[in-house]
Every structure is written in C-alpha cells, then in structure tokens.
XYZ file of C-alpha atoms in Angstrom:
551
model
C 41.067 -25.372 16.036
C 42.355 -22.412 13.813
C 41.773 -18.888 14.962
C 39.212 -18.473 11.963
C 36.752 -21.235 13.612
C 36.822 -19.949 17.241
C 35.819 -16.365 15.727
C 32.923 -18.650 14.274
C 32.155 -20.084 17.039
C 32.640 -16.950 19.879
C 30.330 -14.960 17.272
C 28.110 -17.342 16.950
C 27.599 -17.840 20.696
C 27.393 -13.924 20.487
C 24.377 -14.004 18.713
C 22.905 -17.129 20.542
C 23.507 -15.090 24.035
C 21.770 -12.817 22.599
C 18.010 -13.976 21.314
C 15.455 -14.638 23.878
C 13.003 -17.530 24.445
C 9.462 -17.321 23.352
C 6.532 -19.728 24.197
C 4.058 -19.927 21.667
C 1.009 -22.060 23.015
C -1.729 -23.034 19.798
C -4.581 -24.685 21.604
C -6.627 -27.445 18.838
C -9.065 -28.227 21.567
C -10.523 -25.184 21.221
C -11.426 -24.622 17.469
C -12.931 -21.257 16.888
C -14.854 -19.793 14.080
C -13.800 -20.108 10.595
C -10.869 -18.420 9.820
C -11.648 -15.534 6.919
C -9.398 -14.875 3.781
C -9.320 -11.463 4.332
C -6.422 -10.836 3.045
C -7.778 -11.004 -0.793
C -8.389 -7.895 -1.581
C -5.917 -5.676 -3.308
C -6.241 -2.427 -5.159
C -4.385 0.217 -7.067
C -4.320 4.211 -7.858
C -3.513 3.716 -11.645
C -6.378 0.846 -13.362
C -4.233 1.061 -16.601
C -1.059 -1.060 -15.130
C -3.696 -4.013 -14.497
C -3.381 -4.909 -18.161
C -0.052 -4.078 -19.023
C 3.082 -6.652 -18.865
C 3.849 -6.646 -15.602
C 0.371 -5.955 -14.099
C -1.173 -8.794 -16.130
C 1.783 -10.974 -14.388
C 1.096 -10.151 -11.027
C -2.748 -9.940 -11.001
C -2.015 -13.702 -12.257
C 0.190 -14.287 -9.017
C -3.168 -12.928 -7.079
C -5.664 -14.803 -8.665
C -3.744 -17.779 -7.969
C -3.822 -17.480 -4.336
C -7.679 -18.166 -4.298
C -8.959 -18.251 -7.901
C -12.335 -16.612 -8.239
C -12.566 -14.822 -4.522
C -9.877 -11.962 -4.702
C -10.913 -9.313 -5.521
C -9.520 -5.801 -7.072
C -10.178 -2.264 -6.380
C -8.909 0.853 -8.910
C -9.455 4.394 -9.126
C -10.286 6.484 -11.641
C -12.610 3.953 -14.262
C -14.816 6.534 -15.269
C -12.101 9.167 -16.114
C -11.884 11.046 -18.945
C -8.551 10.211 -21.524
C -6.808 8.147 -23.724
C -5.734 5.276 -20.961
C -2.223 6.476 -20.889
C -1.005 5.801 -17.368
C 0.950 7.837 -15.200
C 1.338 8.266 -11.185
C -1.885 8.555 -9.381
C -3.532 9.171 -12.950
C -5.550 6.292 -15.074
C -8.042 6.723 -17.480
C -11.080 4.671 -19.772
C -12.599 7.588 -21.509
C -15.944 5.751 -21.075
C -18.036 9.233 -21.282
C -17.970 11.902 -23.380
C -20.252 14.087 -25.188
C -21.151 15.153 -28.946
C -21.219 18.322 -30.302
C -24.993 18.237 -28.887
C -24.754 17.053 -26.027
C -25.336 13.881 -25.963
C -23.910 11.134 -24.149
C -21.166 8.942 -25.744
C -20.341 5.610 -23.954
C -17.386 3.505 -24.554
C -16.413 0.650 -22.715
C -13.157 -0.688 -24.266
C -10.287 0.358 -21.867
C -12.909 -0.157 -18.928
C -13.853 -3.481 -19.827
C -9.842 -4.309 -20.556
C -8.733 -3.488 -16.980
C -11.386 -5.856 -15.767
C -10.674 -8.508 -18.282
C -7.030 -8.500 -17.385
C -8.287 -9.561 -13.851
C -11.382 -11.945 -14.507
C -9.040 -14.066 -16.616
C -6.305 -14.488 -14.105
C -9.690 -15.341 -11.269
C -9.835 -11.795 -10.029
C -13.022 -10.340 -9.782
C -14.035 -6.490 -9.862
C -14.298 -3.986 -6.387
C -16.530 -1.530 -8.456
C -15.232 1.741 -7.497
C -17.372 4.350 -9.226
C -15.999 7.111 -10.346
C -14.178 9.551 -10.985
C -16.288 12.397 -13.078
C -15.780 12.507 -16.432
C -14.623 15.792 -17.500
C -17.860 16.420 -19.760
C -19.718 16.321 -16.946
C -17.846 17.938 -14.207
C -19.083 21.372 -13.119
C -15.231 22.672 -13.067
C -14.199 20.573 -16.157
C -10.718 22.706 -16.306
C -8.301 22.126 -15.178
C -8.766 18.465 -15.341
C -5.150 15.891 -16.540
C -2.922 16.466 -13.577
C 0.681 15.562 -14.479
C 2.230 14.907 -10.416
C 4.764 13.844 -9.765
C 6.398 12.030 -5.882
C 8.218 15.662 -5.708
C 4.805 17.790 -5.998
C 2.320 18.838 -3.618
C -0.046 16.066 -3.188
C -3.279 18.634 -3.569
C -2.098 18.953 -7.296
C -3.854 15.612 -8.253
C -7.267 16.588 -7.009
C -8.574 18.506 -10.331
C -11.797 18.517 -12.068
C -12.193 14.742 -12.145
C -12.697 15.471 -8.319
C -15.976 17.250 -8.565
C -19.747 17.013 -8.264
C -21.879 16.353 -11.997
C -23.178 19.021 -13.964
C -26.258 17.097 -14.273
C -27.198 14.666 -12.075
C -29.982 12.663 -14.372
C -26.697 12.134 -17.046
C -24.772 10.544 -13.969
C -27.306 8.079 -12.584
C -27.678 7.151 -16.737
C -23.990 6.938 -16.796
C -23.999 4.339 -14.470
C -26.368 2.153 -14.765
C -25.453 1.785 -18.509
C -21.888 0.778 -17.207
C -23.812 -1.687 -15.047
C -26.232 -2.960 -17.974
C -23.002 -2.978 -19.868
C -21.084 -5.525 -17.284
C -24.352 -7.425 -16.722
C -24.987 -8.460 -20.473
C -20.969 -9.320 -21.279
C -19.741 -10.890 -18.127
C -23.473 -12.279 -17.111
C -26.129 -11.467 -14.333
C -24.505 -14.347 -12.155
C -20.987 -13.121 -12.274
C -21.686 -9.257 -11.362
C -23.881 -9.996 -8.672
C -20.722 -11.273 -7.132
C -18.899 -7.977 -7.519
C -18.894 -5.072 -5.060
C -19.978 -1.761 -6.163
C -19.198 0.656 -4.057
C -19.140 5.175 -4.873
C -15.766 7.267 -5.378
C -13.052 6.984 -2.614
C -12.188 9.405 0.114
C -15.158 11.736 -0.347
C -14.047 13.075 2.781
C -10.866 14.772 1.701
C -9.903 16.420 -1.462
C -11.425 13.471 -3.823
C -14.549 15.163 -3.293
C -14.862 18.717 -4.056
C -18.905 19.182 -3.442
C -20.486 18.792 -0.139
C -21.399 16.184 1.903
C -24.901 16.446 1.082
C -23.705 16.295 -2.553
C -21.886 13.078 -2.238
C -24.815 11.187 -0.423
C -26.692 12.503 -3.362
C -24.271 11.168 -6.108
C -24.474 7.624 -3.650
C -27.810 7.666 -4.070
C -28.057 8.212 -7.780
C -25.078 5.151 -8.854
C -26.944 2.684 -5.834
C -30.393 3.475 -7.689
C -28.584 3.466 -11.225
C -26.765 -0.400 -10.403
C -29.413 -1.978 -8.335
C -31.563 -0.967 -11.899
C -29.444 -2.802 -14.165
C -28.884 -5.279 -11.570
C -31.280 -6.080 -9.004
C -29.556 -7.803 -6.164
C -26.543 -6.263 -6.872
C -23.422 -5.632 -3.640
C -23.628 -1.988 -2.992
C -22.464 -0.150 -0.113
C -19.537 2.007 1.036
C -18.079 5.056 1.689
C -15.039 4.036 1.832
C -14.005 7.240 3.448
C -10.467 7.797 4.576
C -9.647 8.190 8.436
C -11.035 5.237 9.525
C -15.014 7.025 11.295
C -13.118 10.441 9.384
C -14.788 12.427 12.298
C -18.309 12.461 11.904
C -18.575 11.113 8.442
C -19.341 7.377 9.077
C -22.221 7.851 11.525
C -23.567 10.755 9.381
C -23.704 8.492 6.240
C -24.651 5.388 7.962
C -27.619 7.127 8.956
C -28.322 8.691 5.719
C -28.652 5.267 4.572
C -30.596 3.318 7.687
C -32.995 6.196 8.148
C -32.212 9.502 5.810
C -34.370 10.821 2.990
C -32.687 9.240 -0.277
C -31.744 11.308 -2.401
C -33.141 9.744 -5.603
C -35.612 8.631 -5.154
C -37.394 10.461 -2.012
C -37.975 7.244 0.005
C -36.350 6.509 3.472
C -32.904 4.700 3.702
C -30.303 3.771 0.680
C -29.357 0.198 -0.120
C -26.317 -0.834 1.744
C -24.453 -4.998 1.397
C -21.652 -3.566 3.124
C -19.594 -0.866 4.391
C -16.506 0.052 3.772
C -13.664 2.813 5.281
C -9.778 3.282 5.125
C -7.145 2.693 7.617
C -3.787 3.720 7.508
C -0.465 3.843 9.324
C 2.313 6.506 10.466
C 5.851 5.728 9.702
C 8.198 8.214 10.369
C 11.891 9.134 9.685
C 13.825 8.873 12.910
C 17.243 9.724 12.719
C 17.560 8.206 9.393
C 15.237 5.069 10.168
C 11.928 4.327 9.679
C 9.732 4.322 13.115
C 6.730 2.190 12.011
C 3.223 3.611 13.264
C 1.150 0.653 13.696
C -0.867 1.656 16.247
C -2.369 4.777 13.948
C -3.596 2.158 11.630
C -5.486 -0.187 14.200
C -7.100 2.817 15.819
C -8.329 3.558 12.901
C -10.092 0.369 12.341
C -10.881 0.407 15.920
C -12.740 3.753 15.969
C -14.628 2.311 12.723
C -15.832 -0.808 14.137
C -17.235 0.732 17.322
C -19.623 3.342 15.273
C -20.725 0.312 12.852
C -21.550 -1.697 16.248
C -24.025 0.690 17.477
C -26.747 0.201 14.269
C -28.404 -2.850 15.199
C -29.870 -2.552 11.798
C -26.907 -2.923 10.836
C -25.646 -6.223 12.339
C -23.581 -9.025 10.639
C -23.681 -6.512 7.602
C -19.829 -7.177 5.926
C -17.378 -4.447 6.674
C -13.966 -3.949 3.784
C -11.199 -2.070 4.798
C -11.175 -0.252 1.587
C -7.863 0.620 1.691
C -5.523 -1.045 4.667
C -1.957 -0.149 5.044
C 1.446 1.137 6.540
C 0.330 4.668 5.451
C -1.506 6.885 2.822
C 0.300 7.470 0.109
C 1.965 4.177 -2.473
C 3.397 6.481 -5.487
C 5.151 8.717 -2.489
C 8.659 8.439 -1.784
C 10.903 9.615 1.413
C 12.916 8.827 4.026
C 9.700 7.540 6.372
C 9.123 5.291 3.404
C 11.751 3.418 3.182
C 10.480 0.434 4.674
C 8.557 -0.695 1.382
C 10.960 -3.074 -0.284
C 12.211 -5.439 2.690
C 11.207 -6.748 5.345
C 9.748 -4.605 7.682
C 6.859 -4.135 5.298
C 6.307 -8.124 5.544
C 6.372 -8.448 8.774
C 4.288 -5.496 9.631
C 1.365 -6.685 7.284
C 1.727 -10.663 9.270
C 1.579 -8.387 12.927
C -1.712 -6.324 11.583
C -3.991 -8.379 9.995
C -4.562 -11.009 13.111
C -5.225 -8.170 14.950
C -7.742 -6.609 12.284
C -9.455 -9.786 12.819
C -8.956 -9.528 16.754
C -10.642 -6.348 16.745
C -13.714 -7.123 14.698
C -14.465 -9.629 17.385
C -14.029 -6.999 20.453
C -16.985 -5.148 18.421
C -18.694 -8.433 17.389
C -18.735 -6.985 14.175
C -17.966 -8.965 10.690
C -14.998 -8.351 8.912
C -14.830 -9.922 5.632
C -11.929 -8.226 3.944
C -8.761 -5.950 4.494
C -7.524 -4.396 1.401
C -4.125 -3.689 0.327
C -4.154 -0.599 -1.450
C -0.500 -2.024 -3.546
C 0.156 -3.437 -6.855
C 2.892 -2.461 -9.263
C 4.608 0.460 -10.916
C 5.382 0.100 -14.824
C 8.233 1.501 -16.440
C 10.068 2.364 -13.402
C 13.218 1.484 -11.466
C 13.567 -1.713 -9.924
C 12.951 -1.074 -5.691
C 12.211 2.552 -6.597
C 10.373 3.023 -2.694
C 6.994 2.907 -4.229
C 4.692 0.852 -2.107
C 3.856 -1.992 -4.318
C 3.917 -5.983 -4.280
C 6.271 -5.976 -7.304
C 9.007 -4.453 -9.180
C 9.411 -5.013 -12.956
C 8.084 -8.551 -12.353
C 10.083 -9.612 -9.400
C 7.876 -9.973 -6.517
C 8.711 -7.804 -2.960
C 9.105 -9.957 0.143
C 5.801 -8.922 1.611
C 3.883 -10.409 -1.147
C 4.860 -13.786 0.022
C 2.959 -12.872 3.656
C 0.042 -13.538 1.475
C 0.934 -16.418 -0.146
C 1.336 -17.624 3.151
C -2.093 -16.696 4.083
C -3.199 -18.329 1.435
C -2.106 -21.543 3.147
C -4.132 -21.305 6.023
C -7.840 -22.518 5.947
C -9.861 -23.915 8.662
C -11.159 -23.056 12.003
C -8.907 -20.223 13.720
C -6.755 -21.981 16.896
C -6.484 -20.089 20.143
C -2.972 -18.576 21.041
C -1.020 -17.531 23.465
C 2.394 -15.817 23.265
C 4.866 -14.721 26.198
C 5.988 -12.140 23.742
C 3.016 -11.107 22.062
C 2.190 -7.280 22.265
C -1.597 -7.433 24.378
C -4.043 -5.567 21.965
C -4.687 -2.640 24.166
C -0.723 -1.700 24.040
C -0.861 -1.775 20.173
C -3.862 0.538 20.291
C -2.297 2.782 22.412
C 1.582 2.792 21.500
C 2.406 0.502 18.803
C 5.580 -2.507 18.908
C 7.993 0.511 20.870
C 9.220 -1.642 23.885
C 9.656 -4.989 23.497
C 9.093 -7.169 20.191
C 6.131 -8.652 19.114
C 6.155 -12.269 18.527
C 2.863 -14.023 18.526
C 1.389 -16.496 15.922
C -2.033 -16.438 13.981
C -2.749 -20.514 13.915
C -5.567 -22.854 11.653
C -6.899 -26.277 11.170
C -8.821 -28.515 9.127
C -9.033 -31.877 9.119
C -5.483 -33.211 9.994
C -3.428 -30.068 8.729
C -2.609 -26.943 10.975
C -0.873 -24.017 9.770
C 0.519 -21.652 12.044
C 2.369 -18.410 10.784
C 4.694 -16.738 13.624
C 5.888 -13.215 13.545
C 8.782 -11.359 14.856
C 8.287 -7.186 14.703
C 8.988 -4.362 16.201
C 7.931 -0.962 15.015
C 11.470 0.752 14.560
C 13.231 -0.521 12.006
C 16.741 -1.555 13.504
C 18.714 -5.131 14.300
C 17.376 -6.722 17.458
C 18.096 -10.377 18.600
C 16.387 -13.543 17.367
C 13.533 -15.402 19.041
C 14.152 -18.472 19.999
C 10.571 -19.968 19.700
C 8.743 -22.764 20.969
C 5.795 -23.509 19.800
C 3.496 -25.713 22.552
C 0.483 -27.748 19.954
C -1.823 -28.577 22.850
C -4.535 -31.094 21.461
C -2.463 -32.305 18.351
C -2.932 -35.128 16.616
C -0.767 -38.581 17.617
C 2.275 -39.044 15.703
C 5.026 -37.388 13.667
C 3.520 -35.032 10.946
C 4.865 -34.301 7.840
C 6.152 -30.659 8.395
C 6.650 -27.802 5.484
C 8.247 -24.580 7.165
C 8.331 -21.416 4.917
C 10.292 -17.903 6.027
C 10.724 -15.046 5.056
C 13.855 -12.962 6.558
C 17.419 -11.701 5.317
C 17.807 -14.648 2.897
C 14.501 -16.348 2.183
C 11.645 -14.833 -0.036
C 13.685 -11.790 -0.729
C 14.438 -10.432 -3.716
C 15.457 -6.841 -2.292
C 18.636 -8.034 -0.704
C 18.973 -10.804 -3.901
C 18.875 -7.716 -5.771
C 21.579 -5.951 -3.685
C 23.981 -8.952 -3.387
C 23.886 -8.428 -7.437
C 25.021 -4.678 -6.866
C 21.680 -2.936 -7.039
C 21.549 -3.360 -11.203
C 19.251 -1.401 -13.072
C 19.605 -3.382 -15.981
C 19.918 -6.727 -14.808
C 21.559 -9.579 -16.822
C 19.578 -12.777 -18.163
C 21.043 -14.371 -15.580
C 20.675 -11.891 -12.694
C 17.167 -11.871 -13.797
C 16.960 -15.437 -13.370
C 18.266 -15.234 -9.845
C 16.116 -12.440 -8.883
C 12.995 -14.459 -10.347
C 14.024 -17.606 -8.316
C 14.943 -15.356 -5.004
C 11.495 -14.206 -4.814
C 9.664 -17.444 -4.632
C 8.159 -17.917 -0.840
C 11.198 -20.387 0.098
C 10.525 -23.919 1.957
C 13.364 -24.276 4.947
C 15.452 -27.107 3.920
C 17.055 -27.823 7.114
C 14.696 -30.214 9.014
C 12.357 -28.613 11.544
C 12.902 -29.246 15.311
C 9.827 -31.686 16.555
C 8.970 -32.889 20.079
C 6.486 -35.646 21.000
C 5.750 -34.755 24.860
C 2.545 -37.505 25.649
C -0.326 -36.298 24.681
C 1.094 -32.621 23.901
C 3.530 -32.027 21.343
C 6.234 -28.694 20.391
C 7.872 -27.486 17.591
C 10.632 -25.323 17.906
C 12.629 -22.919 15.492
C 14.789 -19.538 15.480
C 13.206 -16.587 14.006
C 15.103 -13.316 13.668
C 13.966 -9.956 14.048
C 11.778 -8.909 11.081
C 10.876 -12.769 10.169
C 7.993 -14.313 9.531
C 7.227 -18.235 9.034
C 4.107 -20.556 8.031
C 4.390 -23.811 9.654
C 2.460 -26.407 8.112
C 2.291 -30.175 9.803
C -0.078 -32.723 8.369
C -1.169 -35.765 10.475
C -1.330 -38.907 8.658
C-alpha cells in the first residue's frame, strides 16, 4: 500500500467518522390526502424577459414540468412604456390617452408576455396593475431607472398610485378582460387567476387603504363583467397577515360595503399573501432565516381559519421565498446560485403544506417569486432559476417535485427539525433531515433533505430509509441528487474558471451539468420480511428523489 492510498483511505474514514445515522421511516399503510403540486407557480418583477431568448427557454423548462397547470405571475402589465426591460421595471403600454382624452388600448406587448407562456403550457396569474401613467394622479415622476446599488424606495414612482378617475380604471380592465376572453377563449381564462396590484401594503401602493379596496372592487366588478365566473381574489399583501391588513380586507370582502357597486361583500376564489425569509451576513456567511418565512405563512393561515365563510376557499402564497428582494445583491445573498438555495426550498415547502393542515386550511399553491435575468453576468447573485440559459441547482428541486404524484405517505425522521422549533428558531442546532414521501399505484417517490440554516460544511447523513407497508419484491429504483457534483452548474461553472464568455464547449458542459442527474452507482436495497429499507449517504446541503416502482 503506497503512502498516497492510506491518505485515501485515513481521509476517507475521516469523513465516514464523521456523518451521523438518520432513520427515515415512510409509512404506505397509511396513505393520506392527495399530495398538491404546489410548487407550480412562479413569477417575476420584469414581464418583458418572459418573451425574450432566455425567458422563452426557461418558461418552456416550466411548462414542461406539468403542461397546462403552472402558472405565472408578473408585475407591472398595465405600465406605461415602450416594453424595454430593465431591473424591477417592465412595461406593455396598454393605456394611454389622446389629445382629448380619450382612452387608447393596446394589447400587443401584453398579450406577447402571455403568449410566450400559454405556448410553452403556462397559464396567466393576472396581476392587475400597475397605473398607467395617464391615469395616475402623480403621473411625474413615473420611469424609475434603479439600480441593486440604489435605495429600494426609488422604484416606487407614479406607476405606484391611486387613478385619476376611477370609472376609466374599472373600463380599463374589463376591456383587458373582454380582450383575453375573445382571443384566448371564455374556457381558457376562466382558468386563470386574477388577482389586484401586489404589496398594497407597502410602498406599491401610494393611496389609502380604503383606496385600494376601492380599486379591488372596481377590476373584481370590471373582470367578473367580461367574464362571469371568472378566479378573483387576493391581496396578495406582503408580510404574510401585514399587521392588520388581511383581516381588515377579508372582511371588506365577506361583509364590507363594496365599493362599486354599493352591495355587501366583494367576490373572492381565493386569497392570496407573501411570505418571505431573513438571510443574513454572518461573518462573511450567509445565516439562512427560515423560520421568518414560515411564520409568516403561519400567522396568515390562522386569520384565514377564523372566517367560516371562508372555508376550503384556496389560499396562493403570492410570492414565497428566502427573502424580499430577487434583483438585490449582497453579502446575505449569496446563497442564490448553489446549493443552499435548493435545499432550503426542499426543507420549506413540506412544511408549507404541514402548516396548512395545523389550520385545516387549503393550500393550493406556493409561488416562487424567481425567473431569469437577461443580458447579465452568468451567477451574477440575482435570485433567479437561470443564468443565460443554464439552469441554477434549485430549479431541479422542482423538477423533482414534479416527480411526485399520489397520496402523501406519513414520515418520521430522527433528524427532522419538529415544526414548532422551525417556527420559533429556524435549522440553528442540529441539521434537518426529514423526507416529504408519495404513492400511486406501485410507484413511491420520496425526496430527502439535508439543511441547516448557516451556510457552512457539516458531516453527511448516513440515511436509512425504513418503507413500512411496501410492496413485495425488488423495485426498479431511479435516485436523483443534487449536491457538490450533481445538478450543479454553479460549481460546473467554477471548475471552468468562472468564464464570462464561455467557450462552445464550456457551454456544452455547463448545459449538460445542469440537467437533474440520475445516481449511477446502484442504490443500497434491503428486503427485511414484510418491511423493506433503502439506504444512501447524503451530504450536507443535498437533496435526493427516490423513485422505486413495484412490478
């Protein structure tokens, strides 16, 4: 044995001494309820990218996932200007006025950013607004030109505020409605959600509360017009409850005076909030804030569950991520390209769906407020899916996702992190391994997670996963992972040296390197009578889909 090999081998006992054992127990004799996609929802600050190169390419990569039922969300449709894009700034120019007065509608950019998604099978989140500068009551200043290094208060200009006439607005929309209606059909929009601005609880709403609830009440009227039966509903406010805002506007619309039309109550399909993270910048690594995020969607859910009237009514997570801000850079965000983003979005969204039950309330979607940045660098610290075409690690957590249909298993994990603990402190003692698990039919999928909020090296997991109730005989097993060297393009990318103008064939390797990767080594599989295991390593910051089929 040369001295080389018994380095090998004394490192690699090292690292074996020390992971840690986990027990994973997925129970099939207890099926649950079905298991929701609510992971299909995505969304985007800047609606312009959704038809350029590399947005068309990656809204293609969503729609494949589950063609027809994901679903896309976008600021700024109704804004005025020339569809140039920029950061935090898209435009349609879909109202102006003449020289009289009048009202000038034009669909063409509005109706491109939606065509770019209906042909790759994803179908519009309606997100109406913002005010078009002719009808703004402080129409100057109104193009904001930020930038990551300004203030973030510079964006909110005169797109931001209440109409100058409030007949013109309802018309507004509810031609845009009449518009969609007659060229994509009356069955196809009725699918849609239409919900009113974003945030009107911050600075995206300059008028008053009252104001906004009136401007609700106006585009609900205007769509359910052109559209009777139509999915309204919102307010997708920010903050999760934002104080006092859900309950306030929840019972505008159960049992308030509408504000268009006099009667009692507004329409509302569903309702729909924002819940965000904390990261933070701890002696030069990112501290994850996990537990900001799920109290958020905690506080949320218990205010929705105490309107009977409103019962079973669907909830979206409007916007659902790490934190608040995707065209922001810094030190606290530079979790965004590897990952720690992946793993963080396989930890939350089990529990998302583990705290809709606690409130017996029905979540049907979680929204990922990421897509993709044109024309910039490649891993640039925005927080998007993609980079100049080559897909981020965390975007193959949902293509994983997109794996799993069924019934939801029971599970139990020795390491898991118990609900209440992430509430109240986040992944800040001991990792979080646990496993969200499926079945239907003969095929189970289970996808196992290894995270911790700060953002350092820890040992592997050793994991066993205990199938209680499996079907008899040796499966056919497909195991996919994402870690240091599987699904990841950022440290592909860095192997290269970092280029910023990649060769054809560094190009080709980062296009191949961000694939979601199949293990080839064979997985570990234990027949113990009735009961059977699987067992595999999983390091720190991994994430894996196990799928076994029974013949």
């Amino acid at each position: 044995m040369t001295s080389k090999t018994l380095a090998l081998l004394l490192l690699a006992g090292s690292a074996m001494a020390e992971s840690f054992p986990v027990t994973i127990r997925v129970d099939a004799e207890r099926p649950g309820d079905e298991l929701k996609p609510i992971w299909r929802f995505f969304g985007a600050d800047e609606p312009n990218y959704a038809y350029m190169k590399h947005g068309s390419e990656l809204l293609g990569h969503l729609g494949e996932m589950k063609p027809k039922e994901v679903f896309f969300r976008a600021h700024s449709l109704l804004v005025t200007g020339d569809g140039t894009p920029a950061l935090k700034w898209g435009s349609t120019n879909a109202y102006t006025e003449d020289a009289q007065g009048n009202p000038v509608y034009d669909w063409t950019i509005v109706d491109k950013i939606f065509d770019a998604g209906l042909s790759k099978g994803v179908r519009p989140y309606v997100q109406i607004g913002f005010m078009p500068q002719a009808l703004s009551v402080k129409p100057e200043p109104y193009r904001h030109h930020w930038t990551p290094t300004a203030k973030y208060d510079d964006i909110y200009t005169g797109w931001t505020y209440p109409p100058k006439d409030w007949a013109k607005w309802e018309e507004l929309v509810y031609q845009w409605a009449k518009h969609s209606s007659e060229k994509y059909g009356k069955d196809e929009v009725l699918k849609w959600y239409w919900e009113t601005w974003n945030e009107p609880n911050i600075g995206y709403w300059r008028g008053s509360r009252e104001e906004f609830f009136k401007l609700h009440d106006h585009a609900v009227r205007a769509v359910r017009r052109a559209i009777p039966g139509a999915k309204v509903g919102g307010p997708d406010l920010a903050g999760g409850a934002g104080g006092d805002f859900l309950k306030a506007f929840l019972d505008h619309c159960v049992k308030g005076k509408n504000l268009a039309t006099g009667e009692t109550g507004t329409p509302i399909d569903f309702i729909s909030f924002h819940a965000k993270g904390s990261p933070k910048d701890v002696g030069g690594r990112v501290q994850m804030g996990i537990a900001n995020q799920l109290r958020d969607i905690d506080g949320a859910f218990a205010v929705i569950a105490r309107y009977p009237e409103l019962k079973g009514k669907p909830i979206v997570i409007g916007e659902s991520d790490p934190e608040g801000c995707a065209a922001c850079q810094g030190p606290n965000l530079a979790y965004r390209n590897g990952t720690m983003y992946s793993s963080y979005t396989a930890a939350s969204f089990p529990r998302k769906l583990d705290l809709a039950e606690k409130h017996g309330v029905n979540l049907e979607g979680a929204l990922t407020w990421a897509f993709e940045f044109e024309d910039q660098p490649y891993f640039a610290g925005f927080r998007s899916l993609a980079t100049n075409g080559i897909d981020k690690p965390v975007l193959n957590v949902f293509r994983m996702f997109s794996k799993m249909e069924g019934t939801r298993l029971p599970v139990a994990s020795d390491a898991a992190v118990s609900l209440p603990d992430l509430l109240r402190s986040g992944v800040r003692g001991k990792a979080d391994v646990s496993a969200l698990a499926a079945m239907k039919g003969k095929r189970m999928t289970v996808l196992v997670w290894h995270y911790h909020d700060d953002d350092v090296r820890g040992p592997d997991a050793e994991v066993r996963l205990d199938l209680l109730g499996a079907p008899q005989g040796m499966p056919v097993i497909k195991r996919y992972l994402i870690d240091e060297t599987h699904s990841n393009s950022f440290t592909a990318w860095q192997a290269t040296g970092s280029p910023q103008t990649p060769t054809a064939e560094q190009l080709a390797e980062l296009e191949e390197s961000c694939k979601l990767a199949l293990v080839k080594e064979e997985t570990r599989y234990v027949e113990e009578g009735e009961n059977a295991a699987v067992l595999v390593t999983l390091p720190r910051q991994g994430v894996s889909l196990l799928e076994l089929e029974w013949k």
